[in-house]
Coordinates of C-alpha atoms and ligand atoms in Angstrom, one line a residue:
M4 CA -22.2 -25.3 18.7
K5 CA -22.8 -24.3 15.0
V6 CA -23.6 -21.2 13.6
S7 CA -24.7 -19.6 10.7
L8 CA -21.7 -16.3 10.2
I9 CA -24.6 -13.9 10.8
A10 CA -25.8 -15.3 14.0
F11 CA -22.1 -16.1 15.2
F12 CA -21.7 -12.0 14.3
L13 CA -25.1 -10.8 16.2
L14 CA -22.9 -13.1 18.9
G15 CA -20.2 -11.4 18.9
S16 CA -21.7 -8.0 19.1
A17 CA -23.0 -9.2 22.8
F18 CA -20.4 -9.6 24.2
T19 CA -18.5 -6.9 23.4
L20 CA -21.3 -4.5 25.5
G21 CA -20.5 -6.2 28.9
A22 CA -17.1 -5.8 31.2
P23 CA -14.3 -8.2 31.1
K24 CA -13.5 -10.6 27.8
P25 CA -14.0 -14.1 28.4
A26 CA -11.4 -16.2 26.9
P27 CA -12.0 -16.7 23.3
R28 CA -13.5 -19.9 22.7
P29 CA -11.2 -21.5 19.2
I30 CA -12.5 -20.7 15.7
W31 CA -13.2 -23.6 13.7
I32 CA -14.0 -22.2 10.1
T33 CA -15.1 -25.0 7.6
D34 CA -17.2 -25.8 4.3
V35 CA -13.8 -23.8 2.9
T36 CA -11.6 -23.4 -0.2
I37 CA -8.0 -23.5 1.1
V38 CA -6.7 -20.7 -1.1
S39 CA -2.7 -20.3 0.3
P40 CA -0.1 -18.9 -2.2
E41 CA 1.8 -21.4 -1.2
N42 CA 0.2 -24.6 -2.1
L43 CA -2.1 -23.7 -5.0
A44 CA -2.0 -27.1 -6.8
H45 CA -4.8 -28.7 -5.2
L46 CA -7.3 -26.6 -3.9
V47 CA -9.4 -28.5 -2.2
R48 CA -12.2 -27.6 0.9
G49 CA -11.1 -27.9 4.2
S50 CA -11.0 -26.2 7.7
V51 CA -8.8 -24.0 9.5
L52 CA -8.6 -24.1 13.3
I53 CA -8.0 -20.9 15.0
E54 CA -6.3 -20.7 18.7
N55 CA -5.7 -17.7 20.6
G56 CA -5.3 -15.8 17.8
R57 CA -3.3 -18.7 15.6
I58 CA -3.9 -20.8 12.4
A59 CA -3.3 -23.8 14.9
R60 CA -4.3 -26.7 12.5
V61 CA -5.3 -26.6 8.4
E62 CA -7.7 -29.5 7.2
R63 CA -7.7 -29.9 4.2
K64 CA -10.0 -32.7 3.8
A65 CA -14.5 -32.6 4.5
S66 CA -14.1 -35.3 6.8
A67 CA -12.0 -33.8 9.9
K68 CA -14.3 -32.7 13.2
A69 CA -14.3 -29.7 14.8
P70 CA -12.9 -29.7 18.0
A71 CA -16.0 -29.8 21.0
D72 CA -15.4 -26.6 22.0
A73 CA -15.0 -25.3 18.9
T74 CA -17.0 -22.8 17.7
V75 CA -18.6 -23.1 13.8
V76 CA -18.0 -21.2 11.4
S77 CA -19.4 -21.9 8.1
G78 CA -18.4 -20.6 5.2
E79 CA -21.2 -21.8 3.1
G80 CA -18.8 -22.8 0.7
G81 CA -16.5 -19.7 0.1
F82 CA -12.6 -19.1 -0.2
L83 CA -10.5 -18.6 2.8
I84 CA -7.5 -17.3 1.6
P85 CA -4.8 -15.4 3.6
G86 CA -5.2 -11.7 5.2
L87 CA -3.6 -9.3 2.7
I88 CA -0.3 -7.0 2.6
D89 CA -0.3 -3.3 1.2
S90 CA 4.1 -3.1 1.6
H91 CA 2.7 1.1 0.2
V92 CA 0.7 3.2 2.2
H93 CA 0.9 6.3 3.6
L94 CA -1.3 6.3 6.2
A95 CA -0.8 10.2 8.1
S96 CA -2.3 12.1 4.3
V97 CA -5.4 12.1 4.3
P98 CA -6.6 11.7 0.6
G99 CA -6.7 14.6 -1.6
V100 CA -7.2 17.1 1.3
P101 CA -4.0 20.5 0.9
F102 CA -0.7 20.0 2.7
E103 CA -1.3 22.4 5.4
M104 CA -4.9 21.1 6.2
N105 CA -3.1 17.7 6.3
L106 CA -1.1 19.0 9.1
N107 CA -3.1 21.4 11.4
P108 CA -6.8 21.3 9.8
D109 CA -8.7 24.4 10.6
A110 CA -11.5 24.4 13.2
V111 CA -14.3 24.3 10.0
H112 CA -12.3 20.5 9.2
A113 CA -10.8 19.4 12.2
G114 CA -14.3 17.1 12.8
M115 CA -13.5 15.8 9.5
I116 CA -10.5 15.1 9.6
A117 CA -11.0 13.0 13.2
D118 CA -13.4 10.9 11.5
Y119 CA -11.0 10.2 8.8
Y120 CA -8.6 8.3 10.8
R121 CA -10.9 6.4 12.6
Q122 CA -12.6 5.3 9.9
L123 CA -9.1 4.9 7.7
P124 CA -8.1 1.1 10.2
R125 CA -11.8 -0.2 9.1
S126 CA -11.3 0.3 5.3
Y127 CA -8.1 -1.1 5.2
L128 CA -9.6 -4.5 6.5
Y129 CA -13.0 -3.7 4.2
F130 CA -10.7 -4.7 1.4
G131 CA -9.1 -7.7 3.2
Y132 CA -5.9 -5.7 4.1
T133 CA -4.6 -7.6 7.8
T134 CA -1.1 -5.9 7.0
L135 CA 0.2 -2.9 6.0
I136 CA 3.6 -1.2 6.0
D137 CA 3.7 2.9 5.7
L138 CA 7.1 4.1 4.0
A139 CA 7.5 7.9 5.3
A140 CA 5.3 8.7 7.9
L141 CA 4.6 12.9 8.6
K142 CA 3.5 12.7 11.2
P143 CA 5.2 9.6 13.7
E144 CA 1.8 9.3 16.2
I145 CA -1.1 8.8 13.2
L146 CA 0.6 5.5 13.3
E147 CA 0.6 5.4 17.3
N148 CA -3.1 6.4 17.3
F149 CA -3.9 3.8 14.4
R150 CA -2.3 1.2 16.3
R151 CA -4.5 2.0 19.3
A152 CA -7.6 2.1 17.5
P153 CA -10.2 -1.0 18.4
V154 CA -9.5 -2.7 15.1
H155 CA -7.1 -2.2 13.0
P156 CA -4.1 -3.6 10.7
D157 CA -1.0 -4.9 11.6
L158 CA 1.0 -1.6 11.0
Y159 CA 4.9 -2.2 10.3
D160 CA 6.5 1.0 8.8
C161 CA 10.1 2.3 8.1
G162 CA 10.4 5.0 10.3
P163 CA 10.9 8.7 9.1
S164 CA 12.6 8.4 5.8
L165 CA 16.0 9.0 3.7
P166 CA 15.2 11.8 1.2
V167 CA 19.0 13.4 0.1
A168 CA 18.5 16.9 1.4
N169 CA 16.4 19.5 0.2
G170 CA 15.3 16.1 -2.7
Y171 CA 12.2 15.0 -3.0
P172 CA 9.5 14.8 -0.8
M173 CA 11.1 17.6 1.3
S174 CA 11.5 19.9 -1.8
F175 CA 7.4 20.4 -1.4
A176 CA 7.6 21.9 2.5
P177 CA 8.4 25.7 3.0
P178 CA 12.2 25.7 3.8
A179 CA 11.6 26.6 7.1
V180 CA 10.6 23.6 8.3
R181 CA 11.4 21.0 6.2
F182 CA 14.1 19.6 7.5
Q183 CA 11.7 19.4 11.0
L184 CA 9.5 17.7 8.6
F185 CA 12.1 14.9 7.5
P186 CA 14.5 14.7 10.6
N187 CA 15.8 12.4 9.1
F188 CA 17.3 13.6 5.9
L189 CA 21.2 12.5 4.5
Y190 CA 23.8 15.4 4.5
D191 CA 24.8 16.0 0.9
P192 CA 27.5 18.2 1.1
A193 CA 26.9 19.7 -2.0
Q194 CA 23.7 21.1 -0.1
S195 CA 25.7 22.4 2.3
A196 CA 24.9 26.3 2.0
S197 CA 21.2 25.7 2.8
I198 CA 21.1 23.3 5.7
P199 CA 20.8 24.3 9.3
A200 CA 23.4 25.1 11.0
E201 CA 21.8 22.7 13.8
Y202 CA 21.4 20.2 11.2
K203 CA 25.0 18.1 11.7
P204 CA 27.5 16.3 9.1
R205 CA 27.9 13.3 11.6
D206 CA 24.0 13.1 12.1
H207 CA 22.8 12.9 8.8
T208 CA 25.3 10.3 7.3
P209 CA 23.8 6.9 5.8
A210 CA 24.9 4.7 9.0
A211 CA 23.4 7.1 11.4
A212 CA 19.7 7.4 9.4
V213 CA 19.6 4.0 8.9
A214 CA 20.5 3.1 12.5
A215 CA 18.0 6.3 13.8
D216 CA 15.2 4.2 11.8
K217 CA 16.1 0.5 13.2
R218 CA 16.0 2.4 16.4
A219 CA 12.2 3.5 16.0
G220 CA 11.5 -0.3 15.3
A221 CA 11.5 0.1 11.1
I222 CA 12.0 -3.1 9.1
C223 CA 12.7 -1.0 6.3
V224 CA 14.3 2.6 4.9
K225 CA 13.1 4.1 2.3
T226 CA 15.0 6.0 0.1
Y227 CA 14.5 8.1 -2.6
F228 CA 15.3 9.0 -6.2
E229 CA 13.5 11.9 -8.3
R230 CA 14.0 14.4 -10.2
G231 CA 11.7 16.1 -9.6
F232 CA 8.1 17.2 -11.8
G233 CA 6.7 20.2 -12.5
K234 CA 7.5 23.3 -11.2
D235 CA 9.8 21.6 -8.6
R236 CA 11.9 19.8 -11.0
N237 CA 16.2 19.8 -11.0
L238 CA 15.7 18.3 -7.4
P239 CA 19.3 17.1 -5.2
V240 CA 19.2 13.0 -6.4
I241 CA 20.7 11.3 -4.1
T242 CA 24.5 10.1 -5.5
P243 CA 26.3 6.6 -6.0
A244 CA 28.1 7.3 -2.4
L245 CA 25.5 8.3 -0.4
A246 CA 23.0 5.4 -2.0
A247 CA 25.7 1.9 -1.5
G248 CA 26.1 4.4 2.2
V249 CA 22.2 3.1 3.1
R250 CA 23.1 -0.3 1.3
K251 CA 25.5 -1.0 3.8
A252 CA 24.1 0.4 6.8
A253 CA 20.6 -2.0 5.9
T254 CA 22.4 -4.8 4.8
Q255 CA 24.1 -4.5 8.5
D256 CA 21.2 -3.9 10.0
G257 CA 19.0 -6.1 9.0
L258 CA 16.4 -3.8 7.0
V259 CA 14.9 -3.7 3.8
M260 CA 16.0 -1.0 1.8
M261 CA 13.7 0.6 -0.5
M262 CA 14.2 3.6 -3.2
H263 CA 12.1 5.5 -5.0
A264 CA 11.8 5.4 -8.3
N265 CA 9.7 5.7 -11.3
S266 CA 12.2 6.4 -13.8
F267 CA 13.9 4.8 -16.6
E268 CA 16.7 6.8 -15.3
A269 CA 16.0 6.7 -11.5
Q270 CA 15.2 2.3 -12.1
Q271 CA 18.8 1.8 -13.6
F272 CA 20.1 3.8 -10.6
A273 CA 17.9 1.6 -8.3
V274 CA 19.5 -1.4 -9.8
D275 CA 23.0 -0.1 -10.2
A276 CA 22.7 0.8 -5.5
D277 CA 21.4 -2.9 -5.7
V278 CA 18.3 -2.1 -3.7
D279 CA 16.5 -4.1 -2.9
V280 CA 12.6 -3.2 -3.5
I281 CA 11.8 -0.5 -6.3
A282 CA 8.9 1.1 -4.8
H283 CA 6.6 2.2 -7.8
G284 CA 6.2 1.3 -11.9
M285 CA 7.9 2.9 -15.1
W286 CA 6.0 5.5 -15.8
N287 CA 8.7 8.4 -17.4
W288 CA 10.8 6.8 -19.8
G289 CA 13.1 10.4 -20.4
A290 CA 14.1 10.7 -23.7
L291 CA 12.2 7.5 -24.2
D292 CA 9.1 8.5 -23.5
R293 CA 7.0 9.0 -26.9
Q294 CA 8.3 5.4 -28.1
P295 CA 5.2 3.5 -28.9
E296 CA 6.8 0.3 -28.1
L297 CA 9.2 -0.5 -24.8
P298 CA 12.4 -0.1 -25.8
P299 CA 15.6 -2.4 -25.9
E300 CA 17.8 -0.4 -23.4
I301 CA 14.3 -0.9 -21.0
K302 CA 14.3 -4.3 -21.6
T303 CA 17.6 -5.1 -20.8
L304 CA 17.1 -3.1 -17.1
L305 CA 14.1 -5.0 -16.5
D306 CA 15.6 -7.8 -17.2
R307 CA 18.1 -7.4 -14.5
I308 CA 15.1 -6.6 -12.0
V309 CA 13.9 -9.7 -12.8
K310 CA 17.5 -11.7 -12.8
K311 CA 18.2 -9.9 -9.2
R312 CA 15.0 -10.4 -7.7
I313 CA 14.8 -7.0 -6.9
G314 CA 11.0 -6.4 -5.5
Y315 CA 8.9 -4.6 -8.3
Q316 CA 6.0 -3.0 -6.7
P317 CA 4.2 -1.1 -10.6
T318 CA 2.1 1.4 -8.6
I319 CA 0.2 1.9 -11.0
Q320 CA -2.7 3.5 -9.4
V321 CA -0.2 6.4 -8.4
M322 CA -1.3 7.4 -12.1
G323 CA -5.3 6.7 -11.4
G324 CA -6.0 8.7 -8.5
L325 CA -4.7 11.8 -10.5
R326 CA -6.9 10.4 -13.4
A327 CA -9.4 10.5 -11.2
Y328 CA -10.0 14.4 -11.3
F329 CA -11.0 14.1 -15.0
D330 CA -13.3 11.1 -14.5
P331 CA -16.9 11.7 -13.4
E332 CA -17.9 8.9 -12.7
Y333 CA -15.4 8.4 -10.0
L334 CA -16.3 9.7 -6.8
K335 CA -19.8 7.7 -7.8
M336 CA -18.4 4.4 -7.4
P337 CA -20.6 2.7 -4.7
A338 CA -17.3 2.1 -2.4
I339 CA -16.9 5.4 -1.3
P340 CA -18.7 5.8 0.8
R341 CA -18.3 2.6 1.9
V342 CA -14.2 3.8 3.2
I343 CA -14.8 7.8 3.6
P344 CA -16.9 9.2 6.6
A345 CA -19.9 10.7 4.7
A346 CA -18.8 14.7 5.7
L347 CA -15.1 14.1 4.1
L348 CA -17.0 12.9 0.9
A349 CA -19.9 15.3 0.8
W350 CA -16.0 18.1 0.7
Y351 CA -14.7 16.0 -2.4
N352 CA -17.7 17.6 -3.8
S353 CA -18.0 20.5 -3.5
P354 CA -15.0 22.6 -5.3
Q355 CA -13.0 23.5 -2.9
G356 CA -12.8 19.4 -3.2
K357 CA -11.6 19.6 -6.6
W358 CA -8.6 22.1 -6.0
F359 CA -6.0 20.1 -6.6
R360 CA -7.4 19.3 -10.0
K361 CA -5.7 22.4 -10.6
E362 CA -2.8 21.6 -9.8
I363 CA -2.4 18.9 -12.4
D364 CA -4.5 20.7 -14.8
E365 CA -3.6 24.5 -14.6
D366 CA -5.3 25.2 -18.8
N367 CA -8.7 22.9 -18.0
T368 CA -8.0 21.2 -19.9
P369 CA -11.5 18.7 -21.3
D370 CA -12.0 16.0 -19.5
E371 CA -11.4 13.3 -22.5
E372 CA -8.8 15.2 -23.2
M373 CA -6.8 14.5 -20.2
R374 CA -8.1 11.0 -19.2
Q375 CA -6.2 10.4 -23.3
G376 CA -3.0 12.0 -22.0
F377 CA -2.9 9.5 -19.1
D378 CA -4.2 6.5 -21.2
R379 CA -1.7 6.6 -23.8
G380 CA 0.8 8.7 -21.6
P381 CA 2.0 6.9 -18.4
I382 CA -0.8 4.6 -17.8
R383 CA 0.5 3.5 -21.3
R384 CA 4.7 3.4 -20.4
V385 CA 4.0 1.9 -17.0
D386 CA 1.2 -1.0 -18.0
Q387 CA 3.8 -1.7 -20.6
V388 CA 6.7 -1.9 -18.1
A389 CA 4.6 -4.4 -15.9
G390 CA 3.2 -6.4 -18.6
Y391 CA 6.8 -7.5 -19.6
L392 CA 7.5 -8.4 -16.0
A393 CA 4.9 -10.2 -15.7
A394 CA 6.0 -12.3 -18.3
K395 CA 9.0 -13.3 -16.8
N396 CA 7.3 -13.4 -14.1
A397 CA 9.1 -10.9 -12.1
N398 CA 9.4 -10.9 -7.6
F399 CA 6.5 -8.2 -7.6
L400 CA 5.4 -7.2 -4.9
F401 CA 2.0 -5.4 -3.9
G402 CA 2.0 -1.9 -2.5
T403 CA -0.5 0.8 -3.3
D404 CA 1.1 3.9 -1.9
T405 CA -2.1 4.7 -0.7
P406 CA -2.3 7.8 -1.4
S407 CA 0.6 9.0 -4.0
A408 CA -0.5 13.0 -3.8
P409 CA -2.7 14.8 -1.9
T410 CA -5.2 13.0 -4.2
Y411 CA -9.0 11.5 -3.8
G412 CA -8.2 9.0 -6.3
N413 CA -6.5 6.9 -3.7
L414 CA -8.5 6.3 -1.4
P415 CA -7.6 3.8 1.8
G416 CA -8.0 -0.1 1.0
L417 CA -10.1 0.0 -2.4
N418 CA -7.1 1.9 -4.1
G419 CA -5.6 -1.9 -3.4
Y420 CA -9.0 -3.2 -5.0
L421 CA -8.7 -0.5 -8.4
E422 CA -5.0 -1.5 -8.2
M423 CA -5.9 -5.5 -8.5
Q424 CA -7.4 -4.0 -11.2
Q425 CA -5.1 -2.2 -13.5
L426 CA -2.0 -4.7 -12.7
H427 CA -4.5 -7.8 -14.4
A428 CA -5.0 -5.4 -17.3
A429 CA -1.3 -5.1 -17.3
G430 CA -0.9 -8.5 -17.7
L431 CA -0.3 -9.7 -14.0
S432 CA -1.9 -13.2 -13.7
L433 CA -4.5 -14.2 -11.1
E434 CA -2.2 -16.1 -9.1
Q435 CA 0.7 -13.5 -9.4
I436 CA -1.1 -11.1 -7.7
F437 CA -2.2 -13.2 -5.2
K438 CA 1.2 -13.8 -4.4
A439 CA 1.9 -10.5 -4.6
A440 CA -0.8 -9.3 -2.1
T441 CA 0.2 -12.4 0.3
I442 CA 3.4 -14.9 0.0
N443 CA 5.6 -12.1 -1.8
N444 CA 5.3 -9.4 0.6
A445 CA 5.4 -11.3 3.2
R446 CA 8.8 -12.5 2.1
E447 CA 10.6 -9.6 1.0
F448 CA 10.0 -7.9 4.0
K449 CA 10.8 -11.3 6.6
L450 CA 7.7 -11.2 8.1
E451 CA 6.6 -14.8 6.6
S452 CA 6.8 -16.6 10.2
Q453 CA 4.0 -14.4 10.4
V454 CA 2.0 -14.2 8.0
G455 CA 1.5 -14.9 3.8
T456 CA 0.1 -18.5 4.4
I457 CA -2.8 -19.9 6.2
Q458 CA -0.2 -23.1 7.4
P459 CA 0.0 -23.3 11.3
G460 CA 1.7 -21.4 13.9
K461 CA 1.1 -18.1 12.2
I462 CA -0.7 -14.6 13.6
A463 CA -4.7 -15.8 12.5
N464 CA -5.7 -13.1 9.5
L465 CA -7.8 -14.3 7.1
V466 CA -10.0 -13.3 4.6
L467 CA -13.0 -15.3 3.4
L468 CA -14.2 -14.2 0.1
R469 CA -17.5 -15.8 -1.4
K470 CA -15.9 -16.1 -4.9
S471 CA -12.2 -17.4 -5.6
P472 CA -9.0 -15.4 -6.2
L473 CA -8.0 -17.6 -8.8
A474 CA -10.8 -16.8 -11.0
S475 CA -11.3 -13.5 -11.1
V476 CA -10.4 -10.1 -10.0
D477 CA -13.5 -9.1 -8.8
A478 CA -13.4 -12.2 -5.9
Y479 CA -11.5 -9.3 -3.5
D480 CA -14.5 -6.9 -3.7
S481 CA -16.8 -10.3 -2.7
I482 CA -15.1 -10.5 1.6
V483 CA -17.7 -12.2 3.8
A484 CA -15.3 -12.0 6.3
V485 CA -11.7 -10.5 8.2
W486 CA -9.7 -12.1 11.3
V487 CA -7.5 -10.1 12.8
H488 CA -5.2 -11.7 15.4
G489 CA -8.6 -14.4 15.0
E490 CA -11.0 -11.8 16.5
Q491 CA -13.7 -12.1 13.1
M492 CA -15.8 -9.1 11.7
S493 CA -18.9 -9.5 8.9
R494 CA -17.4 -6.8 6.0
E495 CA -21.0 -4.9 6.8
S496 CA -19.9 -4.1 10.6
L497 CA -16.5 -2.4 9.0
T498 CA -18.0 0.6 6.6
A499 CA -17.8 4.1 6.9
K500 CA -21.1 5.8 8.3
Ligands
ZN606 ZN1 5.0 6.6 -1.7

C-alpha cells in the first residue's frame, strides 16, 4: 500500500476513533536521506522499516523494496533524523508564572495552567524532541502525568536534586517549606542550626541522597555550585568533601553526576570534583567579567574540560530567556501560539504577565539598554566560552534548561530551536549541534542502546525534516512528521489550541 503522508494521517485518525487498536502494521519510510550521527560521511537516500515501535531495518539504497504488509510512507525527498534529545528540562515549572501560582494555582488561573500541562508534551514533539531528561522536578506527579499523556516524548529524570542545605535553589523557597520541597538536600554541619530537627544527618549524606535518587528510578543526580545573585548572594555552597561523596556514590550506583555551574569559579570546582556533566555555559567570569577576550586562566580550565571529555551544556538561552522581556518582538514570534495555549499567551501579554520583568530590572531601564547589557555582558561571555570549546571539539550535550527561571522567554520545544540558533551563532558547527542533540546525549546518559542514532534495534523515535540539519539551523523548524515508538504524528497535529 502506498499513500501520501497526508492520506496516511487521515487514515490514522480514523483508526484511533474506534475501540481496540489493531496490531500496528510495519511502516516503511522511503525516499529520505538518512542523517544519522554515527554515519555522516556518506549521506544517501534510502528507507527505514519500523516494526513494533523499533527500527527493524535501515536501507541505504534507493532500490530496496518494502515488505508486502508494510504501510509505505514517502518522505518525498526529505531528511530523516533520530528524534532529538534535550538533556536539561524542568517540566514541573510553568514558564513565566510566579512560584506560588506554579505550585498552587488559584481558581482564576487553574484552567490556564492545566491547558499548559496538557499541551506540554506536544510542544516538545512539535520541535522534534522525543527524549527529555528532567533535572529537578519540584512536583514528581507532574512527571507522572506527563508520562501518562496520550502522546509524549520519552522522559528520564535525575530524581529529587541535591542542593546543599539552605543553598541554591532551595534558598528561593521560604524557610518554612524549603526542606519539604527539597527533601534530598545534602546535610552540611555548618548549617545545622537552621535545619529542622526532623531531618537527620544520616539521611542526608551524599551516599543516602544518591541512593534515594537511584530508588526513585533516576538515571542521573543533580548537584549545584552557586553562590547566588541579586538579593540572594553569598549562599552556602557544596564543599569538596560533599562533592567527593556524591562522585563516589554516583559511580557506585551507575548514575550520571551533573553539576549546575555557570561561573568560572563554579566550573573550576566542577572539574576538580570530576563531574560527568556541567549543566550550564559560563556567563559569569567573576573578577574577569570585563575582560574583552577569553582570559588565559579560563582557557586553561576549558582545556581541562575538553581533555576530560566532560559533558558540556552551554544553555545560552538561560540569558536569552531573560533578554526576551526587553525584546518587543519576542512574544510576536509565529511559533509561540503553536506551543502555548491561547489563554496563557494572552496572560503573558497582559500587565500581570510581565511581573518577572521587574524582577530582572527594578529601575525600568530602556529596552535597548537592557538588550545591550545582555549582549555585551553575559551573552558575549557565554558565547566566547562556547566558541572556544567548539574549536577544540568539546563533548557538547544539547540541553536547554527550559525554563531556567520563571520566564516566558523559555517555552517548551521552541526554546530548543532558539538554543540551536544561539549555539550556531557562538561557533558550534551544524554537525556539532546535531551530535550534541542526538548521539552525544545518548552516550553520556547511557541511553545509546535505545536512542540517538538510526540503527536497527533502537526505538523508532524519528523526525522527518524538509531540509537538511547539516545545511542550516532552520531545518529544525521544517519538521513534517515525528515518530515516537513508531507512532506517527504530523507536525500540524501537535500544535496548541
Ligand atoms: Zn536547570
